[in-house]
Short mmCIF file of C-alpha atoms in Angstrom, two decimals:
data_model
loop_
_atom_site.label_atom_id
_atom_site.label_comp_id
_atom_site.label_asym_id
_atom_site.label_seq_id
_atom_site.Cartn_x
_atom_site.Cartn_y
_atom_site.Cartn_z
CA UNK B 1 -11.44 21.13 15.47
CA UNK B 2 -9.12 21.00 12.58
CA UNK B 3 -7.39 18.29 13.48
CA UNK B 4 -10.97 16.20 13.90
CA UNK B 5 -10.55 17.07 9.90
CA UNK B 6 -7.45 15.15 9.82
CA UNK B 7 -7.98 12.36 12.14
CA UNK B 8 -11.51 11.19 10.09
CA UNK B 9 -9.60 11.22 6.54
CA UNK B 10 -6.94 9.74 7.91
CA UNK B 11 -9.83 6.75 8.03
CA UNK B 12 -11.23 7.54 5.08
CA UNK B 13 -8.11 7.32 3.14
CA UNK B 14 -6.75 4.09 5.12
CA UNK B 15 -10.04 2.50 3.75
CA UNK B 16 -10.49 3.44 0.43
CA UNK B 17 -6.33 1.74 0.54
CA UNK B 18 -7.62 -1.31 2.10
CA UNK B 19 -10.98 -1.71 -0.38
CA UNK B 20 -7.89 -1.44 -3.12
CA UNK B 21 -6.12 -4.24 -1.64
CA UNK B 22 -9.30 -6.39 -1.36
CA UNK B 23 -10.43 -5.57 -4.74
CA UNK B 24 -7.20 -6.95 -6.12
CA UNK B 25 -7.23 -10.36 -4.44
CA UNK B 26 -10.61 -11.01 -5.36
CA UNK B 27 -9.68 -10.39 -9.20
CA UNK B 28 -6.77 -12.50 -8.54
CA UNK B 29 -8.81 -15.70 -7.24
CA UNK B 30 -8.72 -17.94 -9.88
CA UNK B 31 -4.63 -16.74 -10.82
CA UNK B 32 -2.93 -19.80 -10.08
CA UNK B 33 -0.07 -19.17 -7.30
CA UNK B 34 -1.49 -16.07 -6.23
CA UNK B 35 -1.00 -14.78 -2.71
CA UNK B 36 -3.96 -12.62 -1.11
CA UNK B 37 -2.54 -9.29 0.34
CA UNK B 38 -3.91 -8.51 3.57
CA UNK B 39 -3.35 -4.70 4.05
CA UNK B 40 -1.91 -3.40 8.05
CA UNK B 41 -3.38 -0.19 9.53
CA UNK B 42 -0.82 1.56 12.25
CA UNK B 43 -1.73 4.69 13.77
CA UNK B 44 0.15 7.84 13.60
CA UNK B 45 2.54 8.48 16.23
CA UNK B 46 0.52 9.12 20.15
CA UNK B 47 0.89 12.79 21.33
CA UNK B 48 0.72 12.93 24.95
CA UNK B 49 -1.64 15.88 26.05
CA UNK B 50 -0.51 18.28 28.56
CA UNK B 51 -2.41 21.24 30.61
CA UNK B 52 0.22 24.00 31.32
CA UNK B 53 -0.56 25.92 34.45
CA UNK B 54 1.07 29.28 35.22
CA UNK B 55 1.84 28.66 39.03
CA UNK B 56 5.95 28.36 39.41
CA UNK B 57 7.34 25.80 41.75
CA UNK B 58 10.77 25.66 42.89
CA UNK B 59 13.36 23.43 41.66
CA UNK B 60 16.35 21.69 42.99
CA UNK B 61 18.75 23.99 40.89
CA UNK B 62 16.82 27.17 41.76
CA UNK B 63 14.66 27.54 38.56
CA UNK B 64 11.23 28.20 38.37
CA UNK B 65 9.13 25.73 36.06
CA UNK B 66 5.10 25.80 34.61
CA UNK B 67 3.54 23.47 36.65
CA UNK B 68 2.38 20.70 33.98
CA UNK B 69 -0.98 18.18 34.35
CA UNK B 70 -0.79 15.53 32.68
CA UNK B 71 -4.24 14.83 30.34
CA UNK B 72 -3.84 11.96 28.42
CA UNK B 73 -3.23 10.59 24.87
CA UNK B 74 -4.34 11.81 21.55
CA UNK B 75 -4.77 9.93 18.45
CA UNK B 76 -3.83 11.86 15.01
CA UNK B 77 -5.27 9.03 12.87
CA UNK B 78 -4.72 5.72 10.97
CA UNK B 79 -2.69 4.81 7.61
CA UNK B 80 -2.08 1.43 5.62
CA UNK B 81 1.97 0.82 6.85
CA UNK B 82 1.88 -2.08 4.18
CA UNK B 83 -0.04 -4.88 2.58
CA UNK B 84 1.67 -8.39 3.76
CA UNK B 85 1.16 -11.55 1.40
CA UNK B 86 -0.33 -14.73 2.58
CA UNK B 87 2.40 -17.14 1.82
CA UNK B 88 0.10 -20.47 2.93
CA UNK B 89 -0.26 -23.24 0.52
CA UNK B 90 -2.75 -23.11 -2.33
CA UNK B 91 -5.15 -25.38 -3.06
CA UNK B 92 -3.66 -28.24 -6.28
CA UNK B 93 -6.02 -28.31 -9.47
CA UNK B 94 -5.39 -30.94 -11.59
CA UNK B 95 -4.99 -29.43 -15.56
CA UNK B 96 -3.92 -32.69 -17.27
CA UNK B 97 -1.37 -29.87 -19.48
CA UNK B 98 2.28 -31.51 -19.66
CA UNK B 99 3.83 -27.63 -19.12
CA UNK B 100 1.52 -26.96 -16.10
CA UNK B 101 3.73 -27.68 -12.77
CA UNK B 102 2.70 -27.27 -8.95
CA UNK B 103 5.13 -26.87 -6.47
CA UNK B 104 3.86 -28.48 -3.31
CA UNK B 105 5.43 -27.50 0.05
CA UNK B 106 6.60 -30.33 2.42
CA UNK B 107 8.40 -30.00 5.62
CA UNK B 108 10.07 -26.93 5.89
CA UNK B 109 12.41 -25.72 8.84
CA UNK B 110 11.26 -22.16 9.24
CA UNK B 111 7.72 -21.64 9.77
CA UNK B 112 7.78 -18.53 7.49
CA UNK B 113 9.79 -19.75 5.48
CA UNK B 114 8.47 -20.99 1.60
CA UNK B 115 10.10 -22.20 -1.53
CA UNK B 116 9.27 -20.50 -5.44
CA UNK B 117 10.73 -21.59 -8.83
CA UNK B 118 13.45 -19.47 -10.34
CA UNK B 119 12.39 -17.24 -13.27
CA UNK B 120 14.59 -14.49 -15.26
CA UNK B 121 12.67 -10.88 -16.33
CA UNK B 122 12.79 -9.39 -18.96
CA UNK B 123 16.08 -7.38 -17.27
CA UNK B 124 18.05 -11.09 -16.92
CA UNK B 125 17.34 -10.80 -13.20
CA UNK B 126 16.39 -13.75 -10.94
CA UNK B 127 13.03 -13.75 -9.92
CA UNK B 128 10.65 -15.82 -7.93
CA UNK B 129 7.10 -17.03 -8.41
CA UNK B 130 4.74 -19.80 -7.39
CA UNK B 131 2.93 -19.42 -10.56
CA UNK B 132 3.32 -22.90 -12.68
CA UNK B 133 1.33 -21.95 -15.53
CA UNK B 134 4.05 -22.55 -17.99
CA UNK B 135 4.08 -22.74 -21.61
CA UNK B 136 7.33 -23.46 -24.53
CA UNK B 137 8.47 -20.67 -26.68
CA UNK B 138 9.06 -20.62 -30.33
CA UNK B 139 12.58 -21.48 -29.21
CA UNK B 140 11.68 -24.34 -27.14
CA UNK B 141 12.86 -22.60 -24.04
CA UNK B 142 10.31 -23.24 -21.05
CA UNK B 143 8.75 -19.80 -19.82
CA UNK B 144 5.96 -17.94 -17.84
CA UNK B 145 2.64 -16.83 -20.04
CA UNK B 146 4.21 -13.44 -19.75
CA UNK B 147 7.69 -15.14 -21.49
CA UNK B 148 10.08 -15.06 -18.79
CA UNK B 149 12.45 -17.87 -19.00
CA UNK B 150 12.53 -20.60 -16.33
CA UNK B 151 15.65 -21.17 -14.99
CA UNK B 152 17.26 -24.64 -13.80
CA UNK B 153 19.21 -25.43 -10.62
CA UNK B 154 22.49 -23.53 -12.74
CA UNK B 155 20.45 -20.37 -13.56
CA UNK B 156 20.17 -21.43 -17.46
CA UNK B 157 17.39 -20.99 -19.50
CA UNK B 158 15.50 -24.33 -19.85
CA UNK B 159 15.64 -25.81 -24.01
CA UNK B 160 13.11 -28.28 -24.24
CA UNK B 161 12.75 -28.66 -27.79
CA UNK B 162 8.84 -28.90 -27.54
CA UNK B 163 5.76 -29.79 -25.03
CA UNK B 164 6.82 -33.37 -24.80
CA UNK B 165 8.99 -33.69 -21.45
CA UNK B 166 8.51 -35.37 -17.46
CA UNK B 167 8.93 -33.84 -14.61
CA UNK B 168 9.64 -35.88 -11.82
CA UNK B 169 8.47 -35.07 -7.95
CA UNK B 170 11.81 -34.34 -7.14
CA UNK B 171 11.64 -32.00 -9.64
CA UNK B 172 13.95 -33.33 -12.36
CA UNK B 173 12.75 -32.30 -15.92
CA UNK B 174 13.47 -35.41 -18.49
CA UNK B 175 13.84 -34.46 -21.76
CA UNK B 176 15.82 -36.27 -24.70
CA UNK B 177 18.01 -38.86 -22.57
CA UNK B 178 19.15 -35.48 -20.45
CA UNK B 179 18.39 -34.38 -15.96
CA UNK B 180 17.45 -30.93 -15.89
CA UNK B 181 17.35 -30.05 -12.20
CA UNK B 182 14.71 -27.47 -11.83
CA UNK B 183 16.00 -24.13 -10.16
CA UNK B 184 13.74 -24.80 -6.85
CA UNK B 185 14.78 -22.07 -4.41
CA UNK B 186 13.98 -21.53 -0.67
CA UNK B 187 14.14 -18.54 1.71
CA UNK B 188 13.73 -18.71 5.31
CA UNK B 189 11.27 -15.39 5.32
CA UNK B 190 8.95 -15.53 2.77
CA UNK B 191 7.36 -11.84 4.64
CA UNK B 192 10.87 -10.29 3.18
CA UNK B 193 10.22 -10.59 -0.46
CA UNK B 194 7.90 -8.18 -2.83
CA UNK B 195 5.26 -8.54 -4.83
CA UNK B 196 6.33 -6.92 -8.65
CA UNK B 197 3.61 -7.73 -10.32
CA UNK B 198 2.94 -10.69 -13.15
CA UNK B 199 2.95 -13.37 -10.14
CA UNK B 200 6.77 -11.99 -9.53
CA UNK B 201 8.24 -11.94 -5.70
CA UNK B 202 11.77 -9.72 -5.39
CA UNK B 203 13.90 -10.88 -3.16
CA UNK B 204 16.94 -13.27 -1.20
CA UNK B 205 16.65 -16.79 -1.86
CA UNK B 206 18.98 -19.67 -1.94
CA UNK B 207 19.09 -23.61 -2.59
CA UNK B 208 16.81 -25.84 -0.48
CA UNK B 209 18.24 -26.65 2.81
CA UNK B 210 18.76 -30.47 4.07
CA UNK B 211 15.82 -31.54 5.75
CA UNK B 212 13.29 -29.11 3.57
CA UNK B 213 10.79 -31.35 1.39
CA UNK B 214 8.95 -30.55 -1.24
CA UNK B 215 7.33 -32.17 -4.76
CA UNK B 216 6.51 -30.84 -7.89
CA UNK B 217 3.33 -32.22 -9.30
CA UNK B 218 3.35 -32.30 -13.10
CA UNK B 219 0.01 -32.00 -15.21
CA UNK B 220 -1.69 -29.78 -12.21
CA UNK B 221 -1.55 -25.79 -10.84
CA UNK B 222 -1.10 -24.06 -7.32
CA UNK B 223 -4.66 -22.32 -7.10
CA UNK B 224 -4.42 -18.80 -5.33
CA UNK B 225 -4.87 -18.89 -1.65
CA UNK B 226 -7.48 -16.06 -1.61
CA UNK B 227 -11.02 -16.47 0.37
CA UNK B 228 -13.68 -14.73 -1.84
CA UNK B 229 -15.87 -15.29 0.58
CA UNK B 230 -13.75 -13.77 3.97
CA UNK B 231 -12.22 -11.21 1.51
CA UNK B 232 -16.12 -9.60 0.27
CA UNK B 233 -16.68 -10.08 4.70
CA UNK B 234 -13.58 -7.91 5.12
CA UNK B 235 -14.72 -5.19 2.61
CA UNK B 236 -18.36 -4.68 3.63
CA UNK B 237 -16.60 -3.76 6.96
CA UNK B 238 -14.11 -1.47 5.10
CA UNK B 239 -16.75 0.35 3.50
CA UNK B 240 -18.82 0.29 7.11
CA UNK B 241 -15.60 2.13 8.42
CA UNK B 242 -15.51 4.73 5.51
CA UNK B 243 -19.17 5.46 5.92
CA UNK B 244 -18.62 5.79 9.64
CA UNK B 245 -15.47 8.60 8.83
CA UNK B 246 -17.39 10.33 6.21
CA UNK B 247 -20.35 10.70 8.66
CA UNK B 248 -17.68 11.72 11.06
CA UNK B 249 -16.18 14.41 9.24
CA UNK B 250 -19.48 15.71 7.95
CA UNK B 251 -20.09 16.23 11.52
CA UNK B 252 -16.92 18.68 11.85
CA UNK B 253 -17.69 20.25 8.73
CA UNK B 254 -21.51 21.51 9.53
CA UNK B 255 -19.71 22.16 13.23
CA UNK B 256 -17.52 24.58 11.26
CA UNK B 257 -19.83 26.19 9.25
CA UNK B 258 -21.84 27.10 12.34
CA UNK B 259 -19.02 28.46 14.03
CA UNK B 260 -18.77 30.67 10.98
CA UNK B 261 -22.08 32.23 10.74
CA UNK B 262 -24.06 31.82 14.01
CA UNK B 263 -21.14 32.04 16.35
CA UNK B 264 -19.30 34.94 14.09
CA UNK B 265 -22.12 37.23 14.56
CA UNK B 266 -22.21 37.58 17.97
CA UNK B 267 -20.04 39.72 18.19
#
């Protein structure tokens, strides 16, 4: 009975996790270079379900054993393992904003695999978004909205003295006579890296292998790949679920309560 308990807010919690994960891509739809998580139940480890008799048969070595009948599988419940990013391609939006960049994906050799520009945090670590909603610091240092610096091919800090600067498709930046080489980076498994919030990925990534293609579309803006539509779909059936648990363990709970004062006085 207790473990009814368990097993139905095991659900309820799973859920609730899964509404959260919703919820946040839908607040993220119009954040350029966004990708939608898509939370992962797993259940809880199987326990196989024995009967055990107290008849003794013999054994080989001359020991006597419970006789055991097998009954079947049990369930102990549900929990979110992990919520997975959608790495697919966004949708481009045109801005007409010099400092606005989109990094378009071309032929890639891994199927999972995805390419990001090169950022530092506020720690001087490499980072990796898709966001290209760039802007120029007081220094004239290109950076994010949130003021991480974006880093060239090199892993320098890009000066370019003002808004004024081309960038071509290869994704050269042209700014007073100089090539800037953007840092463009590439991993094979895009599913490895994590989400740190601010548009940020965490991760392994290296230079762009031979035979990857991409372009970098000045003046426009990687929209997020998030369905509003699909993604409201997905959480009326997440709250359907958590309904359906609650109802479930309200059941085990009045079961309970008449076990403890109709069944208790019996006796």
């Amino acid at each position: 009975m207790l473990r009814g308990f368990y097993t139905a807010a095991s659900g309820m919690l799973s859920q609730q996790r899964a509404q959260e994960a919703l919820s946040n891509n839908i607040a993220n739809a119009n954040t350029p270079g966004y990708k939608a998580d898509q939370p992962t139940l797993r259940a809880f480890p199987e326990m196989l379900m024995q009967q055990m008799g107290e008849k003794k048969i013999p054994t080989t070595h001359g020991l006597n054993l419970p006789v055991q009948h097998p009954i079947g599988s049990m369930n102990s419940g549900v929990y979110v393992q992990e919520d997975v990013p959608n790495f697919k391609q966004g949708d481009i939006r045109e801005t007409g904003i010099g400092t606005d960049l989109a990094l378009v994906n071309g032929q890639l050799p891994d199927e999972t695999g995805s390419l990001f520009f090169t950022v530092q945090n506020e720690d001087g670590e490499e980072r990796f978004t898709r966001n290209g909603n760039f802007t120029v610091d007081g220094e004239g240092f290109l950076t994010t909205n949130q003021g991480y610096y974006v880093l060239d091919q090199a892993g320098n800090p890009i000066q370019t003295n003002g808004m004024e600067f081309d960038v071509t498709k290869e994704g050269e930046l042209q700014v007073n006579g100089q090539t800037i080489p953007l840092g463009i980076a590439y991993t094979a498994n895009a599913n490895d890296f994590a989400k740190e919030g601010n548009g940020l990925f965490n991760g392994e990534a290296g230079a762009v292998p031979v035979g990857a293609t991409f372009s970098v579309q000045q003046g426009a803006l990687e929209r997020s790949n998030v369905n509003a539509l699909q993604s409201m779909t997905q959480m009326m059936e997440s709250y359907r679920m958590f309904e359906t648990n609650q109802r479930v363990l309200k059941a085990y709970d009045e079961s309970m309560g008449k076990a403890v004062s109709e069944i208790g006085r019996l006796g």
